[in-house]
PDB file of C-alpha atoms in Angstrom:
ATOM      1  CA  UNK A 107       0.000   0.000   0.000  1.00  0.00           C
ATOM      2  CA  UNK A 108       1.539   3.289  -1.674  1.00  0.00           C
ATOM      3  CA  UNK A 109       1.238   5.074   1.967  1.00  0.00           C
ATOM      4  CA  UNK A 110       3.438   8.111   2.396  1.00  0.00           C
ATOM      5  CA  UNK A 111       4.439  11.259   3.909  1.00  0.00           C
ATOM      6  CA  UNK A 112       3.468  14.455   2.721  1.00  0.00           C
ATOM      7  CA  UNK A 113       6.206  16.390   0.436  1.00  0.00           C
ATOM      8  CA  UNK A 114       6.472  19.748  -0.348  1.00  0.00           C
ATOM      9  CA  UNK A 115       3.953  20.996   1.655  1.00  0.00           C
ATOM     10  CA  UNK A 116       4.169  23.518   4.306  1.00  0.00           C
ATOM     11  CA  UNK A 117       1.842  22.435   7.292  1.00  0.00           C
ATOM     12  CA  UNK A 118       3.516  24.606   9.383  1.00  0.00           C
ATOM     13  CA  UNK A 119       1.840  27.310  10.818  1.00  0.00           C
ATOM     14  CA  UNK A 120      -1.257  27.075   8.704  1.00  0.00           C
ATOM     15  CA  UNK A 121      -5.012  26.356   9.531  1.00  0.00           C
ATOM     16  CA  UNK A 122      -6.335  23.439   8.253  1.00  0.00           C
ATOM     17  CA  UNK A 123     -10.052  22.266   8.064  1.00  0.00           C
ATOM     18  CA  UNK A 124     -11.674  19.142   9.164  1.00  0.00           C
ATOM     19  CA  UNK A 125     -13.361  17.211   6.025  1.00  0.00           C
ATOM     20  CA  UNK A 126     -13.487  14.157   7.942  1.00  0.00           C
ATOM     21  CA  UNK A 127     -12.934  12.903  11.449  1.00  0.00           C
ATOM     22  CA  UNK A 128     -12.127   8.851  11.361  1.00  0.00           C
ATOM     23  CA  UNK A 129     -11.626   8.632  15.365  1.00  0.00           C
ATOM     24  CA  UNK A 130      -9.937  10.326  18.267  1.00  0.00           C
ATOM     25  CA  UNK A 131      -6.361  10.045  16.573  1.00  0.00           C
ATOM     26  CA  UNK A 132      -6.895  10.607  12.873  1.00  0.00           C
ATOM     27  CA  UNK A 133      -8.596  13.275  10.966  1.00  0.00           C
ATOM     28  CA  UNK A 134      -9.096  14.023   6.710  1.00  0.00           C
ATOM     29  CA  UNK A 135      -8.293  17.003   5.545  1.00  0.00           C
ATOM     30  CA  UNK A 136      -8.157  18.601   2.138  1.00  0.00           C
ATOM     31  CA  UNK A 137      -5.290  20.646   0.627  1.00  0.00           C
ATOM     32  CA  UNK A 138      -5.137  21.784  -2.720  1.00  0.00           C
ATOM     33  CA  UNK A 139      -7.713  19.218  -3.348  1.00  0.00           C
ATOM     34  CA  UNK A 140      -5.684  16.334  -2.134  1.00  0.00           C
ATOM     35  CA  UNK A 141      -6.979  14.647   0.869  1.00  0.00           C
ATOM     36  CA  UNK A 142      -4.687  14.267   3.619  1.00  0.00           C
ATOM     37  CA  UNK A 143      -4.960  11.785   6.691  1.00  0.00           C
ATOM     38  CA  UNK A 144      -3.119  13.466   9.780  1.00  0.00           C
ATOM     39  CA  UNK A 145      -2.267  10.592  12.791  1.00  0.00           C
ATOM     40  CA  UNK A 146      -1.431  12.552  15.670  1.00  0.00           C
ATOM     41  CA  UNK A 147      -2.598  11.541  19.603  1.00  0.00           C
ATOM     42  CA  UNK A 148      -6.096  13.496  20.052  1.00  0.00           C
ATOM     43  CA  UNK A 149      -6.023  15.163  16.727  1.00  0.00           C
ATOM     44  CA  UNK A 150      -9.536  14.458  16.269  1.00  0.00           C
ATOM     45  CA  UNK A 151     -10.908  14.545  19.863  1.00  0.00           C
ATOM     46  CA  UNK A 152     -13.730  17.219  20.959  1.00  0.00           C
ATOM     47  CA  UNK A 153     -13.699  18.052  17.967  1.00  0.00           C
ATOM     48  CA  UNK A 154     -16.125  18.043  14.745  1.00  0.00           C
ATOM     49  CA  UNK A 155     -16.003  18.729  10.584  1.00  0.00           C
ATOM     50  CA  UNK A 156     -15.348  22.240   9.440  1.00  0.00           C
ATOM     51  CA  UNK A 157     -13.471  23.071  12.507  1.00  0.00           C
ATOM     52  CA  UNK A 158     -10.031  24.271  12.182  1.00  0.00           C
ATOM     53  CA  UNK A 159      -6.507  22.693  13.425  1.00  0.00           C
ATOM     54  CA  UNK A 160      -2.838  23.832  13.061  1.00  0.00           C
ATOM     55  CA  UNK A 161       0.089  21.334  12.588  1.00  0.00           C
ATOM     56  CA  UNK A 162       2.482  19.841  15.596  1.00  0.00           C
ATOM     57  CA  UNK A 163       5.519  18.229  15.605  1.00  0.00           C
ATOM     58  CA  UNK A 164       4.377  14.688  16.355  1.00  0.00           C
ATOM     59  CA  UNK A 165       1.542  14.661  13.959  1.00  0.00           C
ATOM     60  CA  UNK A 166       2.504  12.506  11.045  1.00  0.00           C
ATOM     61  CA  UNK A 167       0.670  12.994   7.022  1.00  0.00           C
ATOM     62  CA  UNK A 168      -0.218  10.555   4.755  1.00  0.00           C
ATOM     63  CA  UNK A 169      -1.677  11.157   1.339  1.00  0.00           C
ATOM     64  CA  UNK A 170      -3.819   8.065  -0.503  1.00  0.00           C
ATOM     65  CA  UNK A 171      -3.544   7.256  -3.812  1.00  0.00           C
ATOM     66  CA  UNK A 172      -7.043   5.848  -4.650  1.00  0.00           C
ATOM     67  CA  UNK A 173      -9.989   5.117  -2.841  1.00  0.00           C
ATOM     68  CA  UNK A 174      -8.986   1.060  -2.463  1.00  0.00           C
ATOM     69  CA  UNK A 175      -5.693   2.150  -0.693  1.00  0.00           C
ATOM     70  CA  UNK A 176      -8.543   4.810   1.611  1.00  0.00           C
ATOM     71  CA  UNK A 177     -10.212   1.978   2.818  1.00  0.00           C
ATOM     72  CA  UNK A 178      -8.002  -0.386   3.800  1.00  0.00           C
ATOM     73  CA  UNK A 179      -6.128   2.072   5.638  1.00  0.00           C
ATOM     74  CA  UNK A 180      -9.114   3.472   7.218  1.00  0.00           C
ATOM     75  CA  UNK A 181      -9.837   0.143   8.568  1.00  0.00           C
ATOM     76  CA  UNK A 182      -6.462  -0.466   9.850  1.00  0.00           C
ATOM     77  CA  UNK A 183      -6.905   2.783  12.158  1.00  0.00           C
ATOM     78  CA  UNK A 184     -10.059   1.277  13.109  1.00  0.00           C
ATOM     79  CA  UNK A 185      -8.738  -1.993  13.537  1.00  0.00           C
ATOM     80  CA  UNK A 186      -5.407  -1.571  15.464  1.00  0.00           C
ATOM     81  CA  UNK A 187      -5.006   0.290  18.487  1.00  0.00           C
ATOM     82  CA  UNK A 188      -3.506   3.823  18.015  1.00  0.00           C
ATOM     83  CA  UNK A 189      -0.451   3.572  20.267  1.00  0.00           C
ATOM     84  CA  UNK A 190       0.656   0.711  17.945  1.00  0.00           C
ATOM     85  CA  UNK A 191       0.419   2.563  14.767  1.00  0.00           C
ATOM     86  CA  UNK A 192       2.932   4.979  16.431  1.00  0.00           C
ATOM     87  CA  UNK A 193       5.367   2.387  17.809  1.00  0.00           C
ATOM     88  CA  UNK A 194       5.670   0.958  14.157  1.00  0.00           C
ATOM     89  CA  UNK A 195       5.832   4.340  12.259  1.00  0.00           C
ATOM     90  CA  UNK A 196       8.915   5.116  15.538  1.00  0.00           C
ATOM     91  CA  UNK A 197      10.259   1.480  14.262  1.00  0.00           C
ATOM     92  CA  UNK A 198      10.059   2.405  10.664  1.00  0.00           C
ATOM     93  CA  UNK A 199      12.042   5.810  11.396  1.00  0.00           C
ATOM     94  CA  UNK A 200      14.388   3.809  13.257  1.00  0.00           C
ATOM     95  CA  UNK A 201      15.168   1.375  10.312  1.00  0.00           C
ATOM     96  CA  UNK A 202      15.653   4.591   7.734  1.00  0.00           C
ATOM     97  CA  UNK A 203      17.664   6.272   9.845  1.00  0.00           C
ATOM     98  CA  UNK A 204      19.830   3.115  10.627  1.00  0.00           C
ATOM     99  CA  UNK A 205      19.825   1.504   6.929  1.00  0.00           C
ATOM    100  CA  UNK A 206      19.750   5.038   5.199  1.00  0.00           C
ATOM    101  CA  UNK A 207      16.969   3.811   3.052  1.00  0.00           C
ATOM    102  CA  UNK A 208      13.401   4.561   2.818  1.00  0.00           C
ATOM    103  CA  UNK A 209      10.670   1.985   2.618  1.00  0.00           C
ATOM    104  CA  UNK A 210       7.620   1.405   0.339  1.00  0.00           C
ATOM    105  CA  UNK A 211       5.272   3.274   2.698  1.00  0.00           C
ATOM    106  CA  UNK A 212       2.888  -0.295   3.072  1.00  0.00           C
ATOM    107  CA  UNK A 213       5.293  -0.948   5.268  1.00  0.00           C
ATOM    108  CA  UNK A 214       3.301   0.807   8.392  1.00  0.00           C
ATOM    109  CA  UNK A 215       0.243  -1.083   7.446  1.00  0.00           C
ATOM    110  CA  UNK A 216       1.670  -4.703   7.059  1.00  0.00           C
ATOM    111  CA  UNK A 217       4.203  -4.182  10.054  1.00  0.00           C
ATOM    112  CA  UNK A 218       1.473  -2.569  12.713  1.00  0.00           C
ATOM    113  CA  UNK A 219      -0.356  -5.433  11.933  1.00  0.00           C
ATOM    114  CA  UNK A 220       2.100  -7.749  12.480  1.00  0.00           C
ATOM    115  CA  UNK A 221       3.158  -6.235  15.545  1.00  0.00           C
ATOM    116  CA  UNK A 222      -0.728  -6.488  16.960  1.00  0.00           C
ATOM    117  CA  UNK A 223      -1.202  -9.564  16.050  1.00  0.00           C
ATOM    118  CA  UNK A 224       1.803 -11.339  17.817  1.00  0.00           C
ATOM    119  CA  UNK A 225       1.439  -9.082  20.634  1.00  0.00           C
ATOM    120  CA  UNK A 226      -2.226 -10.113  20.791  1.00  0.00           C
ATOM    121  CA  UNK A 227      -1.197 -14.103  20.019  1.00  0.00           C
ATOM    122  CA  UNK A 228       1.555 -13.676  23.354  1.00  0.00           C
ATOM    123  CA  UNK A 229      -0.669 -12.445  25.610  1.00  0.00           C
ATOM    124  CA  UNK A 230      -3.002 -15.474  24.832  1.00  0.00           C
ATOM    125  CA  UNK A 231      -0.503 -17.790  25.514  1.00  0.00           C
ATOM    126  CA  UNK A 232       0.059 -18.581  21.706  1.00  0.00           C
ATOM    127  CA  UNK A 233       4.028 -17.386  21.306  1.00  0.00           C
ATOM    128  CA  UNK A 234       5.065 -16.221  17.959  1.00  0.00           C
ATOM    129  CA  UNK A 235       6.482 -17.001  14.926  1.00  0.00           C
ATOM    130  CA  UNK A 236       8.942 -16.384  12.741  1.00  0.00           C
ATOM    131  CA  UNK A 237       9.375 -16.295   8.524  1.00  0.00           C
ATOM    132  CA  UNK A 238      12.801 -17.699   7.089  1.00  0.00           C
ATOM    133  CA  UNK A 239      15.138 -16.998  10.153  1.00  0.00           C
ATOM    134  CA  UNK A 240      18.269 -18.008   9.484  1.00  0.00           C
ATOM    135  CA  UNK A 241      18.607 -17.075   5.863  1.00  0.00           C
ATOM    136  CA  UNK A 242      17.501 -12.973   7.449  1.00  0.00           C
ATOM    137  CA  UNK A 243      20.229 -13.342   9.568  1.00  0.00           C
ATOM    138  CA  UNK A 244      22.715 -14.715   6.782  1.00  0.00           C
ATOM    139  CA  UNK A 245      22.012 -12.748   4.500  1.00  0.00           C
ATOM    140  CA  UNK A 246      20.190  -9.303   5.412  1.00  0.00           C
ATOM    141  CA  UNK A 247      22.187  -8.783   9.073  1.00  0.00           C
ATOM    142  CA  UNK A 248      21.554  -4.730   8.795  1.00  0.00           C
ATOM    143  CA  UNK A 249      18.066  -5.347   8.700  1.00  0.00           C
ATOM    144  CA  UNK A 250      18.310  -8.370  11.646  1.00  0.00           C
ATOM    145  CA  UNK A 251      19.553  -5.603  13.805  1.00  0.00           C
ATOM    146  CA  UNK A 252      17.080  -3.081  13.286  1.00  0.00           C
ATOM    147  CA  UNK A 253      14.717  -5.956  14.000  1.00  0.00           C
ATOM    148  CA  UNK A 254      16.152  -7.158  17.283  1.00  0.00           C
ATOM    149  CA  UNK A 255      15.810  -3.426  18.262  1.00  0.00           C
ATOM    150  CA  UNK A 256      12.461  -3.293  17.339  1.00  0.00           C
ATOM    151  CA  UNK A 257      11.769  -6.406  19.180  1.00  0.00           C
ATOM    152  CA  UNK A 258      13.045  -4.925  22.299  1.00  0.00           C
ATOM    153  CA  UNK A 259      11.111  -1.555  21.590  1.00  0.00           C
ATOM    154  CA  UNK A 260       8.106  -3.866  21.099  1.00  0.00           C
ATOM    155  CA  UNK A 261       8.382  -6.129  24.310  1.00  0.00           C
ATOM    156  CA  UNK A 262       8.909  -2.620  26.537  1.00  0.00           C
ATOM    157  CA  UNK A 263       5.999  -1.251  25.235  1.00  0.00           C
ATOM    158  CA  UNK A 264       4.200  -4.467  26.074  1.00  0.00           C
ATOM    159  CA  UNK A 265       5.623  -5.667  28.557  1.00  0.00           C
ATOM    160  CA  UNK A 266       6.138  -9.256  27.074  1.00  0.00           C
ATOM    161  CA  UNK A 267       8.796 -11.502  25.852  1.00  0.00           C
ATOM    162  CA  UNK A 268       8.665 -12.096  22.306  1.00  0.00           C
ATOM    163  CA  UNK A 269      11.358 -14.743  21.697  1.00  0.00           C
ATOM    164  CA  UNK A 270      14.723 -13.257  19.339  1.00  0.00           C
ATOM    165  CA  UNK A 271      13.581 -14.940  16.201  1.00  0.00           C
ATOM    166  CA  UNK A 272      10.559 -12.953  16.299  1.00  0.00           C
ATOM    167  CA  UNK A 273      13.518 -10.386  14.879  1.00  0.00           C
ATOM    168  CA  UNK A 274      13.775 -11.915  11.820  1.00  0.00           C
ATOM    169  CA  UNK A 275       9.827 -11.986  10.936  1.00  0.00           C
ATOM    170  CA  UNK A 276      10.674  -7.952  11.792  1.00  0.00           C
ATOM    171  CA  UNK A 277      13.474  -7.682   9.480  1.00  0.00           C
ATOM    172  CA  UNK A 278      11.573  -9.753   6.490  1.00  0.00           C
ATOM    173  CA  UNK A 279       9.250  -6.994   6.537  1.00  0.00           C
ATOM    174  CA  UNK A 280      11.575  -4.137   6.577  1.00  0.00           C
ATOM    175  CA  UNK A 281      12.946  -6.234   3.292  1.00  0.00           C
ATOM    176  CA  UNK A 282       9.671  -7.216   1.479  1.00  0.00           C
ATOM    177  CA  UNK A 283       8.855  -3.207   1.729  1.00  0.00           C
ATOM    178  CA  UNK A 284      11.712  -2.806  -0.477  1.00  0.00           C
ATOM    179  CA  UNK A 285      10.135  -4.611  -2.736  1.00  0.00           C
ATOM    180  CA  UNK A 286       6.546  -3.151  -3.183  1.00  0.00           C
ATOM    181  CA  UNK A 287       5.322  -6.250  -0.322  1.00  0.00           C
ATOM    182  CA  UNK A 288       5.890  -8.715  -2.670  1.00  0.00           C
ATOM    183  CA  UNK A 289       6.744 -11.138  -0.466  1.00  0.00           C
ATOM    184  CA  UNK A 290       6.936 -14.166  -3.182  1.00  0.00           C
ATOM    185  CA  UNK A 291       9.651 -12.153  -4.578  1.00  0.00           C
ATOM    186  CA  UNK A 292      11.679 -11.243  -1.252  1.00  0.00           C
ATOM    187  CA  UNK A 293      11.672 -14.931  -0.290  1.00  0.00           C
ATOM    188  CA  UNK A 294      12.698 -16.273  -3.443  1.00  0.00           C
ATOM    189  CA  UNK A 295      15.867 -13.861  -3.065  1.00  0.00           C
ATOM    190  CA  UNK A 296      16.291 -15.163   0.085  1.00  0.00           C
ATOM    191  CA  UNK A 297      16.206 -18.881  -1.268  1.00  0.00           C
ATOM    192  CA  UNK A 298      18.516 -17.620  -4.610  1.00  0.00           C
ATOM    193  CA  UNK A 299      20.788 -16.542  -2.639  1.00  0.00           C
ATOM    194  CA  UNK A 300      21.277 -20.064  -0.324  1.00  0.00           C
ATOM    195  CA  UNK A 301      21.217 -22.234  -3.547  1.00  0.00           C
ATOM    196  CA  UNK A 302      23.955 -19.975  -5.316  1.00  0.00           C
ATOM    197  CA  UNK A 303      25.889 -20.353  -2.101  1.00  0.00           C
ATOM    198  CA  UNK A 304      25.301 -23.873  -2.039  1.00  0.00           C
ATOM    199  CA  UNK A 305      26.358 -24.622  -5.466  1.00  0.00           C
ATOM    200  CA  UNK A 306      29.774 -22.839  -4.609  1.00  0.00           C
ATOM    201  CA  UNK A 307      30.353 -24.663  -1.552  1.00  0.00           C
ATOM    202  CA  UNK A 308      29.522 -27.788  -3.621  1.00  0.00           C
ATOM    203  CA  UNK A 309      31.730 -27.702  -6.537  1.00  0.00           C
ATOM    204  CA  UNK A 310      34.654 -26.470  -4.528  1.00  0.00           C
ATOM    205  CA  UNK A 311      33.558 -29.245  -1.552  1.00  0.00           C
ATOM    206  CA  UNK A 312      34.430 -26.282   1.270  1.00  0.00           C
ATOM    207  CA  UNK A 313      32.365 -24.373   3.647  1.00  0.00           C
ATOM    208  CA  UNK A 314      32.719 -20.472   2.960  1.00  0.00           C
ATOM    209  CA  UNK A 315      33.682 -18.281   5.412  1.00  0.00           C
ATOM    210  CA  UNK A 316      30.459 -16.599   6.431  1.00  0.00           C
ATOM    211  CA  UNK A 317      32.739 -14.395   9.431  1.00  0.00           C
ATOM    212  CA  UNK A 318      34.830 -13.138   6.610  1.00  0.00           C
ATOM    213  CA  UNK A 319      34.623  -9.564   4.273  1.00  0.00           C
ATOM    214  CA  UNK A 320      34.922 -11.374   0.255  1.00  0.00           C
ATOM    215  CA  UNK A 321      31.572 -13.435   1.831  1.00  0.00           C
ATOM    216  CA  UNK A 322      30.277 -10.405   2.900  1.00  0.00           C
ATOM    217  CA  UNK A 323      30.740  -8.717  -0.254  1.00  0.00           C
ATOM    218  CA  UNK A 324      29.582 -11.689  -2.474  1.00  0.00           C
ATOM    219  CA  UNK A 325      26.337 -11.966  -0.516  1.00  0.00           C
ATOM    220  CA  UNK A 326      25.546  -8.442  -1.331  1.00  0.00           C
ATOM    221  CA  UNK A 327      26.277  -8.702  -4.822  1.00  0.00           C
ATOM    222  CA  UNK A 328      23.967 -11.813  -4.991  1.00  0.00           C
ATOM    223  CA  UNK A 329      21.243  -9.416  -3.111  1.00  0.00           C
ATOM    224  CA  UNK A 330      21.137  -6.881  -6.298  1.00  0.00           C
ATOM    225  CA  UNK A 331      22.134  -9.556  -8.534  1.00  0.00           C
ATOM    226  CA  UNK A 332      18.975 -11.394  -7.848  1.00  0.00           C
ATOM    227  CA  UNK A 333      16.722  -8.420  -7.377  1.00  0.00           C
ATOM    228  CA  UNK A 334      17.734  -7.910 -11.237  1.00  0.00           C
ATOM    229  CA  UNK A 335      17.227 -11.557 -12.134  1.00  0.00           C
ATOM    230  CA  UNK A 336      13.603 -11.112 -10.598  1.00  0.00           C
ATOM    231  CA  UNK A 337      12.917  -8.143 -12.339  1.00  0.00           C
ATOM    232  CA  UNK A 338      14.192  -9.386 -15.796  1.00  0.00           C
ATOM    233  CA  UNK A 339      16.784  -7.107 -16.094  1.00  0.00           C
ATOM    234  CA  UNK A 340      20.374  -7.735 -17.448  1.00  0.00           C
ATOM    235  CA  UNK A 341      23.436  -6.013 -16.456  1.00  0.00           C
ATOM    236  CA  UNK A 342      25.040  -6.226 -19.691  1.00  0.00           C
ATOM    237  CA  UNK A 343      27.824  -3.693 -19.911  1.00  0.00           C
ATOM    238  CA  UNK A 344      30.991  -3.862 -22.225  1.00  0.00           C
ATOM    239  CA  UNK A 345      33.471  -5.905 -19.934  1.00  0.00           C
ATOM    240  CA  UNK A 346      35.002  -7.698 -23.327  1.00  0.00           C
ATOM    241  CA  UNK A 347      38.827  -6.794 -22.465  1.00  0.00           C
ATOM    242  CA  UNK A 348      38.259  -7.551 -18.993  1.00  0.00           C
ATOM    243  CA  UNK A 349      36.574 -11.073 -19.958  1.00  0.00           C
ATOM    244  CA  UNK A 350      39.176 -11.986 -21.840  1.00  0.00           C
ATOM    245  CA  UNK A 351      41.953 -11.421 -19.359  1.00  0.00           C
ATOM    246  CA  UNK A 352      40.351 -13.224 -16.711  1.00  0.00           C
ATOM    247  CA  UNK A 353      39.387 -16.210 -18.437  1.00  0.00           C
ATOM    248  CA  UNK A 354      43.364 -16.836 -19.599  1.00  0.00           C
ATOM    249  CA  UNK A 355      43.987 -17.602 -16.094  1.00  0.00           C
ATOM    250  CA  UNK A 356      40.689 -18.626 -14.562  1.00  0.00           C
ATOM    251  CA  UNK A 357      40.351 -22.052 -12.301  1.00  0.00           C
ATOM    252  CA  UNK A 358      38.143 -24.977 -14.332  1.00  0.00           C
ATOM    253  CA  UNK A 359      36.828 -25.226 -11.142  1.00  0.00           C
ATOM    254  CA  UNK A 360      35.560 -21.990 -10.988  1.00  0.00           C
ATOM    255  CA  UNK A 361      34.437 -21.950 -14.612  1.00  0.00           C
ATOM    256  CA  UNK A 362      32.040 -24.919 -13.739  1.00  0.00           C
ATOM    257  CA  UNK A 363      30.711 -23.436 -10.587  1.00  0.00           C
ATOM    258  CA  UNK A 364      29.962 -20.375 -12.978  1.00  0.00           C
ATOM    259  CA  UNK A 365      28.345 -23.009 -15.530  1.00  0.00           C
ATOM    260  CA  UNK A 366      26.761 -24.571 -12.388  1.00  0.00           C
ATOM    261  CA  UNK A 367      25.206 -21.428 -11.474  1.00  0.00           C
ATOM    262  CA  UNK A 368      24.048 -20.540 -14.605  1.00  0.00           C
ATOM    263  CA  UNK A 369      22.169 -23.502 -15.385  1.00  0.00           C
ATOM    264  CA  UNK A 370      20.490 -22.981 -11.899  1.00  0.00           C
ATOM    265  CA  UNK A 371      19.251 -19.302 -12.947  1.00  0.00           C
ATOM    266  CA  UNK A 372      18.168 -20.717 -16.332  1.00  0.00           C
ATOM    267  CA  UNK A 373      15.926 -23.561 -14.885  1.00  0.00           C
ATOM    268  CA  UNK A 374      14.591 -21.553 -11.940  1.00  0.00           C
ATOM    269  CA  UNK A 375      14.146 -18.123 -13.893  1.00  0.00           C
ATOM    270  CA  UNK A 376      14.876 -18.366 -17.378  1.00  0.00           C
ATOM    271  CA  UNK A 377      17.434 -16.183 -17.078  1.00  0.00           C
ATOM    272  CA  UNK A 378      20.625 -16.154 -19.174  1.00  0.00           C
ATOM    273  CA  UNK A 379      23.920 -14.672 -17.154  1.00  0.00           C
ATOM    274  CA  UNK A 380      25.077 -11.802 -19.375  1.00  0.00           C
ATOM    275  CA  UNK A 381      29.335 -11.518 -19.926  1.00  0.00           C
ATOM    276  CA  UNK A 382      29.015  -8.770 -17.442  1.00  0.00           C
ATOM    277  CA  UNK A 383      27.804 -10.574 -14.546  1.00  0.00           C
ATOM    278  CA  UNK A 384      29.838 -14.068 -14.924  1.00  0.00           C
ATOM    279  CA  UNK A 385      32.594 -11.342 -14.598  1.00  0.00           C
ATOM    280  CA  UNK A 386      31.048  -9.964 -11.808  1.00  0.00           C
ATOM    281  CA  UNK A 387      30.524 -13.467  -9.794  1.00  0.00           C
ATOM    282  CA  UNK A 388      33.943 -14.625 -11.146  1.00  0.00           C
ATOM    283  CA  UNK A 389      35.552 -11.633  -9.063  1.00  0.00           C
ATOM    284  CA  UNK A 390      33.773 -12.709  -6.223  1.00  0.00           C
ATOM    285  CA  UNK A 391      33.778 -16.358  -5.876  1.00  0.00           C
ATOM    286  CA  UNK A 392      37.559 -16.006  -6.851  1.00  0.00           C
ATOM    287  CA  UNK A 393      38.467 -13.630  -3.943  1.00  0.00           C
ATOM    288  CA  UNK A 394      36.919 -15.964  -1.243  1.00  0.00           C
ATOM    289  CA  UNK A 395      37.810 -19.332  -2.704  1.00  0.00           C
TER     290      UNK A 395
END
């Protein structure tokens, strides 16, 4: 859900009036014929349409882009207590300000309801869950961080004791946001990424180093490598001298492992590797064999 904050408006210091009240902490308002939903702790309490209200700090704007994307975030203000929308939109600032990224803006609407719903499951006794664990903490460690501080952020506020992997179900969203909440495509990443591994480890009959910087950097090239695999798109460049020179000296080993891998993406995705990116992986798996 295409949810965002406001841009280039000035809400400072201006009057605004009420077109809609949707409960004590959230209020419609028009501007320049957009409608605006302001979140904000009693921004709609005692009062009633056509009044007027001026901007504070912790009020927080979100513009909608059609009336579907309205009414299902409507209903999650109606559906999920207000002091967890905030927690999550105070998680979600967290995670920008730690990853220096921004999010697809869904991301308040499928993580508050997260968040409520394994807070809600604890207190009944039901623990929680979490969504491909290990491979989060392999492979997306960044984002396991923000979500262990989340999960502490989350078990203050509620006083429970989520258990640590519940960090990784945090962190899968902070991922999937990244990629419009697609979350067929985030976990096939997530899967790529082991079986590419795998196939390494298995023609060379080693374990990588997972503690060391060349695995470090290879698993981040296989995160935008197979973000462009997903999306069909080829990183095709002109690498021809470059080719050549490497592949005077390369290992057969490698050059099987790069066959190997290949024949994976072309099975699984129908994706041919373009000159460019063998070179690319060749770097890689050569630095940390």
């Amino acid at each position: 859900l295409p949810i965002y904050k406001c841009r280039g408006l000035d809400m400072k210091n201006k009057y605004y009036r009420i077109n809609k009240i949707l409960n004590n902490n959230a209020i419609e308002i028009l501007e320049n014929g957009t409608e605006i939903i302001i979140i904000g702790n009693g921004v709609g309490f005692n009062h009633k349409v056509n009044d007027y209200i001026t901007m504070k700090e912790n009020y927080k704007l979100y513009t909608l882009q059609n009336n579907l994307l309205k009414i299902q975030f409507k209903a999650l203000l109606n559906e999920i207590p207000f002091k967890c929308i905030e927690l999550t939109q105070e998680i979600i600032d967290m995670a920008k300000t730690d990853l220096n990224r921004n999010f697809n803006q869904g991301l308040l609407v499928s993580l508050s309801d997260h968040i409520n719903f394994v807070s809600k499951n604890y207190l009944k006794g039901y623990g929680s869950y979490s969504l491909v664990s290990e491979e989060i903490k392999r492979f997306y460690h960044e984002e396991y961080e923000v979500g262990l501080k989340a999960l502490d952020l989350i078990n203050r506020y509620y006083q429970i004791n989520l258990n640590k992997k519940e960090a990784s179900a945090i962190a899968f969203h902070l991922i999937n946001a990244e990629f419009n909440n697609n979350v067929s495509k985030t976990t096939s990443i997530l899967k790529s990424i082991d079986d590419i591994l795998n196939i390494i480890e298995a023609n060379f009959g080693l374990e990588l180093p997972e503690d060391s910087l060349y695995y470090s950097r290879l698993v981040i090239h296989l995160k935008f490598f197979m973000q462009r695999v997903i999306k069909g798109e080829s990183d095709d460049e002109n690498f021809e001298k470059l080719i050549i020179s490497a592949k005077s000296d390369i290992n057969k080993k490698i050059g099987i492992t790069l066959d190997s891998i290949e024949r994976y993406l072309n099975e699984e995705f129908d994706y041919v590797l373009s000159e460019a990116e063998r070179f690319y992986l060749l770097v890689h798996i050569s630095r940390i064999i």
